[in-house]
PDB file of C-alpha atoms in Angstrom:
ATOM      1  CA  MET J 676      15.845  -9.550  -5.543  1.00 94.00           C
ATOM      2  CA  GLN J 677      18.023  -9.122  -2.483  1.00 95.00           C
ATOM      3  CA  ILE J 678      17.079  -6.122  -0.344  1.00 98.00           C
ATOM      4  CA  ASP J 679      20.463  -5.261   1.147  1.00 98.00           C
ATOM      5  CA  GLY J 680      21.945  -2.072  -0.265  1.00 97.00           C
ATOM      6  CA  LEU J 681      18.953  -1.129  -2.438  1.00 98.00           C
ATOM      7  CA  ALA J 682      17.008   2.124  -2.295  1.00 98.00           C
ATOM      8  CA  ALA J 683      13.377   1.744  -1.204  1.00 98.00           C
ATOM      9  CA  VAL J 684      10.411   4.121  -1.048  1.00 98.00           C
ATOM     10  CA  VAL J 685       7.380   3.531   1.178  1.00 98.00           C
ATOM     11  CA  THR J 686       4.285   5.725   0.830  1.00 98.00           C
ATOM     12  CA  GLY J 687       2.076   6.126   3.874  1.00 97.00           C
ATOM     13  CA  GLY J 688       5.056   5.036   5.934  1.00 97.00           C
ATOM     14  CA  ALA J 689       4.541   7.260   8.966  1.00 97.00           C
ATOM     15  CA  SER J 690       2.315   4.712  10.739  1.00 95.00           C
ATOM     16  CA  GLY J 691       0.658   1.312  10.558  1.00 95.00           C
ATOM     17  CA  LEU J 692       1.483  -1.038   7.704  1.00 97.00           C
ATOM     18  CA  GLY J 693       3.809   1.458   6.044  1.00 98.00           C
ATOM     19  CA  ALA J 694       5.886   2.112   9.157  1.00 98.00           C
ATOM     20  CA  ALA J 695       6.316  -1.617   9.798  1.00 98.00           C
ATOM     21  CA  THR J 696       7.359  -2.075   6.175  1.00 98.00           C
ATOM     22  CA  ALA J 697       9.893   0.735   6.387  1.00 98.00           C
ATOM     23  CA  ARG J 698      11.416  -0.822   9.506  1.00 98.00           C
ATOM     24  CA  MET J 699      11.579  -4.250   7.886  1.00 98.00           C
ATOM     25  CA  LEU J 700      13.281  -2.904   4.772  1.00 98.00           C
ATOM     26  CA  ALA J 701      15.783  -0.886   6.770  1.00 98.00           C
ATOM     27  CA  GLY J 702      16.506  -3.911   8.946  1.00 98.00           C
ATOM     28  CA  ALA J 703      17.230  -5.897   5.778  1.00 98.00           C
ATOM     29  CA  GLY J 704      19.754  -3.287   4.676  1.00 98.00           C
ATOM     30  CA  ALA J 705      17.700  -1.037   2.383  1.00 98.00           C
ATOM     31  CA  LYS J 706      18.120   2.729   2.177  1.00 98.00           C
ATOM     32  CA  VAL J 707      14.591   3.821   2.993  1.00 98.00           C
ATOM     33  CA  THR J 708      12.624   6.948   2.151  1.00 98.00           C
ATOM     34  CA  ILE J 709       9.187   7.416   3.710  1.00 98.00           C
ATOM     35  CA  LEU J 710       6.651   9.573   1.896  1.00 98.00           C
ATOM     36  CA  ASP J 711       3.633  10.594   3.935  1.00 98.00           C
ATOM     37  CA  ARG J 712       1.175  13.445   4.063  1.00 96.00           C
ATOM     38  CA  ASN J 713       2.397  13.963   7.640  1.00 97.00           C
ATOM     39  CA  GLY J 714       5.997  14.913   6.955  1.00 97.00           C
ATOM     40  CA  GLU J 715       6.855  15.413  10.616  1.00 97.00           C
ATOM     41  CA  GLU J 716       5.794  11.886  11.542  1.00 97.00           C
ATOM     42  CA  ALA J 717       7.514  10.501   8.449  1.00 98.00           C
ATOM     43  CA  ALA J 718      10.777  12.085   9.587  1.00 98.00           C
ATOM     44  CA  LYS J 719      10.326  10.675  13.117  1.00 98.00           C
ATOM     45  CA  VAL J 720       9.879   7.126  11.827  1.00 98.00           C
ATOM     46  CA  ALA J 721      12.715   7.444   9.314  1.00 98.00           C
ATOM     47  CA  ALA J 722      15.314   8.970  11.655  1.00 98.00           C
ATOM     48  CA  PRO J 723      16.184   5.846  13.716  1.00 98.00           C
ATOM     49  CA  LEU J 724      16.301   3.850  10.478  1.00 98.00           C
ATOM     50  CA  GLY J 725      18.944   6.120   9.008  1.00 97.00           C
ATOM     51  CA  GLY J 726      16.383   6.967   6.351  1.00 98.00           C
ATOM     52  CA  LEU J 727      14.649   9.990   4.896  1.00 98.00           C
ATOM     53  CA  GLY J 728      11.129  11.144   5.759  1.00 98.00           C
ATOM     54  CA  LEU J 729       9.334  13.584   3.473  1.00 98.00           C
ATOM     55  CA  GLY J 730       5.933  15.224   3.458  1.00 98.00           C
ATOM     56  CA  CYS J 731       4.073  14.331   0.286  1.00 95.00           C
ATOM     57  CA  ASP J 732       0.515  14.120  -1.067  1.00 97.00           C
ATOM     58  CA  VAL J 733       0.348  11.071  -3.344  1.00 98.00           C
ATOM     59  CA  THR J 734      -2.291  12.749  -5.518  1.00 98.00           C
ATOM     60  CA  ASP J 735       0.031  15.643  -6.382  1.00 98.00           C
ATOM     61  CA  GLY J 736       1.948  14.812  -9.573  1.00 97.00           C
ATOM     62  CA  GLU J 737       4.562  17.540  -9.226  1.00 98.00           C
ATOM     63  CA  GLY J 738       4.875  17.042  -5.475  1.00 98.00           C
ATOM     64  CA  VAL J 739       5.502  13.316  -5.778  1.00 98.00           C
ATOM     65  CA  ALA J 740       7.996  13.862  -8.585  1.00 98.00           C
ATOM     66  CA  ALA J 741       9.909  16.361  -6.454  1.00 98.00           C
ATOM     67  CA  ALA J 742       9.886  14.070  -3.402  1.00 98.00           C
ATOM     68  CA  LEU J 743      11.138  11.115  -5.437  1.00 98.00           C
ATOM     69  CA  GLU J 744      13.942  13.234  -6.881  1.00 98.00           C
ATOM     70  CA  GLN J 745      14.957  14.247  -3.366  1.00 98.00           C
ATOM     71  CA  ALA J 746      14.954  10.599  -2.328  1.00 98.00           C
ATOM     72  CA  ARG J 747      17.051   9.646  -5.359  1.00 98.00           C
ATOM     73  CA  SER J 748      19.566  12.373  -4.606  1.00 98.00           C
ATOM     74  CA  ALA J 749      20.069  10.831  -1.172  1.00 97.00           C
ATOM     75  CA  HIS J 750      19.846   7.097  -1.954  1.00 98.00           C
ATOM     76  CA  GLY J 751      19.843   6.569  -5.723  1.00 98.00           C
ATOM     77  CA  VAL J 752      16.913   5.405  -7.843  1.00 98.00           C
ATOM     78  CA  GLU J 753      14.492   3.269  -5.872  1.00 98.00           C
ATOM     79  CA  ARG J 754      14.504  -0.417  -6.716  1.00 98.00           C
ATOM     80  CA  ILE J 755      11.683  -1.127  -4.254  1.00 98.00           C
ATOM     81  CA  LEU J 756       8.412   0.802  -4.021  1.00 98.00           C
ATOM     82  CA  VAL J 757       5.755  -0.139  -1.466  1.00 98.00           C
ATOM     83  CA  GLN J 758       2.515   1.833  -1.531  1.00 98.00           C
ATOM     84  CA  CYS J 759       0.615   1.951   1.763  1.00 98.00           C
ATOM     85  CA  ALA J 760      -0.930   5.438   1.560  1.00 96.00           C
ATOM     86  CA  GLY J 761      -4.707   5.376   1.637  1.00 94.00           C
ATOM     87  CA  ILE J 762      -7.911   6.597   3.261  1.00 92.00           C
ATOM     88  CA  GLY J 763     -11.386   5.229   3.857  1.00 87.00           C
ATOM     89  CA  THR J 764     -14.946   6.411   4.373  1.00 85.00           C
ATOM     90  CA  ALA J 765     -18.114   4.844   5.719  1.00 88.00           C
ATOM     91  CA  LYS J 766     -21.092   6.129   3.775  1.00 92.00           C
ATOM     92  CA  ARG J 767     -23.919   4.405   1.982  1.00 94.00           C
ATOM     93  CA  ILE J 768     -24.632   5.300  -1.629  1.00 96.00           C
ATOM     94  CA  VAL J 769     -28.063   6.484  -0.513  1.00 97.00           C
ATOM     95  CA  GLY J 770     -28.326   7.208   3.197  1.00 94.00           C
ATOM     96  CA  LYS J 771     -30.882   8.833   5.474  1.00 94.00           C
ATOM     97  CA  GLN J 772     -29.798  12.257   4.247  1.00 93.00           C
ATOM     98  CA  GLY J 773     -30.049  11.301   0.589  1.00 97.00           C
ATOM     99  CA  PRO J 774     -27.430  10.371  -2.019  1.00 97.00           C
ATOM    100  CA  MET J 775     -23.795  10.208  -0.983  1.00 96.00           C
ATOM    101  CA  ASP J 776     -21.957  13.454  -1.674  1.00 96.00           C
ATOM    102  CA  LEU J 777     -20.069  12.958  -4.925  1.00 97.00           C
ATOM    103  CA  ALA J 778     -17.045  14.758  -3.450  1.00 97.00           C
ATOM    104  CA  ASP J 779     -16.741  12.068  -0.760  1.00 96.00           C
ATOM    105  CA  PHE J 780     -16.573   9.333  -3.395  1.00 97.00           C
ATOM    106  CA  GLU J 781     -14.139  11.314  -5.524  1.00 97.00           C
ATOM    107  CA  LYS J 782     -11.789  11.921  -2.586  1.00 97.00           C
ATOM    108  CA  VAL J 783     -11.384   8.221  -1.779  1.00 97.00           C
ATOM    109  CA  ILE J 784     -10.875   7.296  -5.439  1.00 98.00           C
ATOM    110  CA  LYS J 785      -8.362  10.117  -5.853  1.00 98.00           C
ATOM    111  CA  VAL J 786      -6.210   9.179  -2.872  1.00 97.00           C
ATOM    112  CA  ASN J 787      -6.382   5.390  -3.041  1.00 97.00           C
ATOM    113  CA  LEU J 788      -6.507   4.678  -6.775  1.00 98.00           C
ATOM    114  CA  ILE J 789      -5.260   7.769  -8.577  1.00 98.00           C
ATOM    115  CA  GLY J 790      -2.640   8.351  -5.883  1.00 98.00           C
ATOM    116  CA  SER J 791      -1.369   4.785  -6.273  1.00 98.00           C
ATOM    117  CA  PHE J 792      -1.252   5.174 -10.058  1.00 98.00           C
ATOM    118  CA  ASN J 793       0.548   8.503  -9.741  1.00 98.00           C
ATOM    119  CA  VAL J 794       3.420   7.077  -7.695  1.00 98.00           C
ATOM    120  CA  LEU J 795       3.463   3.893  -9.792  1.00 98.00           C
ATOM    121  CA  ARG J 796       3.932   5.763 -13.077  1.00 98.00           C
ATOM    122  CA  LEU J 797       6.681   8.032 -11.766  1.00 98.00           C
ATOM    123  CA  SER J 798       8.603   5.276 -10.016  1.00 98.00           C
ATOM    124  CA  ALA J 799       8.270   2.803 -12.890  1.00 98.00           C
ATOM    125  CA  ALA J 800       9.633   5.383 -15.323  1.00 98.00           C
ATOM    126  CA  ALA J 801      12.793   5.713 -13.242  1.00 98.00           C
ATOM    127  CA  MET J 802      13.138   1.991 -12.481  1.00 98.00           C
ATOM    128  CA  THR J 803      12.857   0.906 -16.112  1.00 98.00           C
ATOM    129  CA  ALA J 804      15.620   3.357 -17.069  1.00 98.00           C
ATOM    130  CA  THR J 805      18.154   1.982 -14.586  1.00 97.00           C
ATOM    131  CA  PRO J 806      20.800  -0.650 -15.372  1.00 97.00           C
ATOM    132  CA  PRO J 807      19.624  -4.174 -14.509  1.00 97.00           C
ATOM    133  CA  LEU J 808      20.844  -5.913 -11.393  1.00 95.00           C
ATOM    134  CA  GLU J 809      22.771  -9.191 -11.555  1.00 85.00           C
ATOM    135  CA  ASN J 810      19.651 -11.297 -12.183  1.00 88.00           C
ATOM    136  CA  GLY J 811      18.247  -8.928 -14.800  1.00 93.00           C
ATOM    137  CA  GLU J 812      15.745  -7.284 -12.456  1.00 97.00           C
ATOM    138  CA  ARG J 813      15.433  -3.528 -12.272  1.00 98.00           C
ATOM    139  CA  GLY J 814      12.855  -3.136  -9.535  1.00 98.00           C
ATOM    140  CA  VAL J 815       9.676  -4.229  -7.807  1.00 98.00           C
ATOM    141  CA  ILE J 816       6.483  -2.298  -7.056  1.00 98.00           C
ATOM    142  CA  ILE J 817       4.045  -3.483  -4.396  1.00 98.00           C
ATOM    143  CA  MET J 818       0.632  -1.860  -4.028  1.00 98.00           C
ATOM    144  CA  THR J 819      -1.903  -2.230  -1.239  1.00 98.00           C
ATOM    145  CA  ALA J 820      -5.519  -3.117  -1.976  1.00 98.00           C
ATOM    146  CA  SER J 821      -7.931  -4.639   0.570  1.00 96.00           C
ATOM    147  CA  VAL J 822     -10.227  -7.608   0.982  1.00 96.00           C
ATOM    148  CA  ALA J 823     -12.959  -4.979   0.531  1.00 94.00           C
ATOM    149  CA  ALA J 824     -12.122  -5.131  -3.171  1.00 97.00           C
ATOM    150  CA  TYR J 825     -13.806  -8.547  -3.134  1.00 97.00           C
ATOM    151  CA  ASP J 826     -16.095  -8.425  -0.076  1.00 93.00           C
ATOM    152  CA  GLY J 827     -17.128  -4.765   0.075  1.00 90.00           C
ATOM    153  CA  GLN J 828     -19.552  -4.122   2.916  1.00 90.00           C
ATOM    154  CA  LEU J 829     -22.521  -1.769   3.158  1.00 91.00           C
ATOM    155  CA  GLY J 830     -21.100   1.725   3.377  1.00 92.00           C
ATOM    156  CA  GLN J 831     -17.842   0.766   1.641  1.00 92.00           C
ATOM    157  CA  ALA J 832     -18.800   1.631  -1.945  1.00 95.00           C
ATOM    158  CA  ALA J 833     -16.071   4.248  -2.383  1.00 96.00           C
ATOM    159  CA  TYR J 834     -13.396   2.294  -0.530  1.00 95.00           C
ATOM    160  CA  ALA J 835     -14.190  -1.008  -2.253  1.00 96.00           C
ATOM    161  CA  ALA J 836     -14.243   0.649  -5.672  1.00 98.00           C
ATOM    162  CA  SER J 837     -10.873   2.306  -5.063  1.00 98.00           C
ATOM    163  CA  LYS J 838      -9.255  -0.917  -3.899  1.00 98.00           C
ATOM    164  CA  GLY J 839     -10.898  -2.897  -6.703  1.00 98.00           C
ATOM    165  CA  GLY J 840      -9.249  -0.480  -9.093  1.00 98.00           C
ATOM    166  CA  ILE J 841      -5.853  -1.289  -7.615  1.00 98.00           C
ATOM    167  CA  VAL J 842      -6.552  -5.011  -8.016  1.00 98.00           C
ATOM    168  CA  SER J 843      -7.443  -4.466 -11.686  1.00 98.00           C
ATOM    169  CA  LEU J 844      -4.394  -2.247 -12.225  1.00 98.00           C
ATOM    170  CA  THR J 845      -1.962  -4.920 -11.064  1.00 98.00           C
ATOM    171  CA  LEU J 846      -1.960  -7.271 -14.056  1.00 98.00           C
ATOM    172  CA  PRO J 847      -1.736  -4.734 -16.902  1.00 98.00           C
ATOM    173  CA  ALA J 848       1.042  -2.893 -15.070  1.00 98.00           C
ATOM    174  CA  ALA J 849       2.927  -6.140 -14.457  1.00 98.00           C
ATOM    175  CA  ARG J 850       2.538  -7.150 -18.107  1.00 98.00           C
ATOM    176  CA  GLU J 851       3.778  -3.782 -19.319  1.00 98.00           C
ATOM    177  CA  PHE J 852       6.893  -3.676 -17.159  1.00 98.00           C
ATOM    178  CA  ALA J 853       7.889  -7.353 -17.143  1.00 98.00           C
ATOM    179  CA  PRO J 854       9.978  -7.106 -20.342  1.00 97.00           C
ATOM    180  CA  ARG J 855      11.898  -4.259 -18.731  1.00 97.00           C
ATOM    181  CA  GLY J 856      12.700  -6.109 -15.532  1.00 98.00           C
ATOM    182  CA  VAL J 857      10.201  -4.494 -13.155  1.00 98.00           C
ATOM    183  CA  ARG J 858       7.728  -6.644 -11.226  1.00 98.00           C
ATOM    184  CA  VAL J 859       4.358  -5.474  -9.905  1.00 98.00           C
ATOM    185  CA  ALA J 860       2.308  -7.202  -7.196  1.00 98.00           C
ATOM    186  CA  THR J 861      -0.449  -6.235  -4.781  1.00 98.00           C
ATOM    187  CA  ILE J 862      -1.280  -7.263  -1.228  1.00 98.00           C
ATOM    188  CA  ALA J 863      -4.946  -7.236  -0.167  1.00 98.00           C
ATOM    189  CA  PRO J 864      -4.959  -7.083   3.651  1.00 97.00           C
ATOM    190  CA  GLY J 865      -7.865  -7.989   5.870  1.00 95.00           C
ATOM    191  CA  LEU J 866      -8.266  -6.429   9.315  1.00 92.00           C
ATOM    192  CA  PHE J 867      -5.005  -5.334  10.908  1.00 94.00           C
ATOM    193  CA  ALA J 868      -4.011  -3.784  14.229  1.00 89.00           C
ATOM    194  CA  THR J 869      -3.420  -0.305  12.846  1.00 84.00           C
ATOM    195  CA  PRO J 870      -3.891   2.989  14.746  1.00 74.00           C
ATOM    196  CA  LEU J 871      -7.375   3.389  13.245  1.00 67.00           C
ATOM    197  CA  LEU J 872      -8.637   0.081  14.659  1.00 73.00           C
ATOM    198  CA  GLU J 873      -6.834   0.597  17.962  1.00 72.00           C
ATOM    199  CA  GLU J 874      -8.948   3.719  18.542  1.00 62.00           C
ATOM    200  CA  LEU J 875     -12.207   1.761  18.435  1.00 62.00           C
ATOM    201  CA  PRO J 876     -13.976   0.808  21.702  1.00 66.00           C
ATOM    202  CA  ASP J 877     -13.122  -2.643  23.053  1.00 77.00           C
ATOM    203  CA  GLU J 878     -16.625  -3.992  22.368  1.00 74.00           C
ATOM    204  CA  VAL J 879     -16.460  -2.884  18.734  1.00 67.00           C
ATOM    205  CA  ARG J 880     -13.013  -4.379  18.259  1.00 73.00           C
ATOM    206  CA  GLY J 881     -14.216  -7.582  19.894  1.00 80.00           C
ATOM    207  CA  GLN J 882     -17.083  -7.898  17.426  1.00 79.00           C
ATOM    208  CA  ILE J 883     -14.732  -7.290  14.511  1.00 79.00           C
ATOM    209  CA  ILE J 884     -12.361  -9.998  15.712  1.00 87.00           C
ATOM    210  CA  LYS J 885     -15.250 -12.499  15.977  1.00 88.00           C
ATOM    211  CA  ASP J 886     -15.567 -12.384  12.181  1.00 87.00           C
ATOM    212  CA  ILE J 887     -11.942 -13.485  11.684  1.00 94.00           C
ATOM    213  CA  PRO J 888     -11.583 -17.284  11.635  1.00 94.00           C
ATOM    214  CA  LEU J 889      -8.031 -17.107  12.992  1.00 94.00           C
ATOM    215  CA  GLY J 890      -9.435 -15.193  15.955  1.00 92.00           C
ATOM    216  CA  ARG J 891      -7.243 -12.107  15.902  1.00 92.00           C
ATOM    217  CA  LEU J 892      -6.240  -9.042  13.938  1.00 93.00           C
ATOM    218  CA  GLY J 893      -3.220  -9.189  11.687  1.00 96.00           C
ATOM    219  CA  THR J 894      -0.116  -7.298  12.779  1.00 96.00           C
ATOM    220  CA  PRO J 895       1.687  -4.693  10.655  1.00 97.00           C
ATOM    221  CA  GLU J 896       4.803  -6.836  10.967  1.00 98.00           C
ATOM    222  CA  GLU J 897       2.992  -9.724   9.241  1.00 98.00           C
ATOM    223  CA  TYR J 898       2.136  -7.432   6.368  1.00 98.00           C
ATOM    224  CA  ALA J 899       5.784  -6.357   6.193  1.00 98.00           C
ATOM    225  CA  GLU J 900       6.923  -9.983   6.078  1.00 98.00           C
ATOM    226  CA  LEU J 901       4.733 -10.584   3.037  1.00 98.00           C
ATOM    227  CA  VAL J 902       6.282  -7.512   1.429  1.00 98.00           C
ATOM    228  CA  ARG J 903       9.688  -9.071   2.051  1.00 98.00           C
ATOM    229  CA  ALA J 904       8.583 -12.313   0.395  1.00 98.00           C
ATOM    230  CA  CYS J 905       7.255 -10.429  -2.634  1.00 98.00           C
ATOM    231  CA  VAL J 906      10.532  -8.534  -3.006  1.00 98.00           C
ATOM    232  CA  VAL J 907      12.889 -11.505  -2.730  1.00 98.00           C
ATOM    233  CA  ASN J 908      10.876 -13.906  -4.905  1.00 98.00           C
ATOM    234  CA  SER J 909      11.989 -12.880  -8.374  1.00 97.00           C
ATOM    235  CA  TYR J 910       9.290 -14.920 -10.152  1.00 97.00           C
ATOM    236  CA  LEU J 911       6.356 -13.227  -8.402  1.00 98.00           C
ATOM    237  CA  SER J 912       4.582 -10.619 -10.509  1.00 98.00           C
ATOM    238  CA  GLY J 913       1.073  -9.749 -11.646  1.00 98.00           C
ATOM    239  CA  GLU J 914      -0.464 -11.326  -8.557  1.00 98.00           C
ATOM    240  CA  VAL J 915      -2.835 -10.045  -5.861  1.00 98.00           C
ATOM    241  CA  ILE J 916      -2.321 -11.824  -2.539  1.00 98.00           C
ATOM    242  CA  ARG J 917      -4.957 -11.810   0.202  1.00 98.00           C
ATOM    243  CA  LEU J 918      -3.537 -11.574   3.715  1.00 98.00           C
ATOM    244  CA  ASP J 919      -6.630 -11.880   5.867  1.00 96.00           C
ATOM    245  CA  GLY J 920      -6.658 -14.758   8.377  1.00 95.00           C
ATOM    246  CA  VAL J 921      -9.383 -16.469   6.269  1.00 95.00           C
ATOM    247  CA  LEU J 922     -11.657 -13.450   6.719  1.00 92.00           C
ATOM    248  CA  ARG J 923     -14.575 -13.020   4.337  1.00 92.00           C
ATOM    249  CA  LEU J 924     -16.339  -9.777   5.173  1.00 87.00           C
ATOM    250  CA  PRO J 925     -20.059 -10.081   5.949  1.00 85.00           C
ATOM    251  CA  PRO J 926     -22.501  -7.647   4.293  1.00 86.00           C
ATOM    252  CA  ARG J 927     -22.304  -5.297   7.280  1.00 82.00           C
TER     253      ARG J 927
END
């Protein structure tokens, strides 16, 4: 699928992987809408791209539906959806203070997994109803998991479970939508130079980097380039791709 001229939606696009993806898509000629819980930052990132930035909570069914309709009014039905919205937590199942608060686990699952499913279902419904493009495709949906889905560390029970859910969601979604011309794929990033990691002390970041065989963090632009490859390769669907510099997370 060629990107030029198509409408694209990026969730979590106000910073990090999502912002780099939005810039890549706009640079390739897409009409980009950024959905982010921080609507002000979403608008700031979208403005120089000639795009649209909207405040949106991915767990809110009605809110996402309204935001997508606003995006479609401006750009037409999205043919490209990239989901980068997500949160994390660092808590053991049973810590020094006792069992993990159930609300903490629920929050991560709700944002990362249920939020991804929420946007997936609404976008896929619109994509599958559009006329096919020249090659028979109607759209492509790319979700973001994590290497923690496979190598979850101590304290990552909620995060790893939420990202594992996205991994498991990929194939049945791809199978369901393939006959209707919509592809679904997932990227599982390792450790990337996002604002969250940049805030860590130098010694902590240095220790993290030591665990990466390639010897450095990934860049958001490298994630965006893999998104581009997933979009333009019309035979890619149902796959989860690790992008991790050969990283295999240690237990802690």
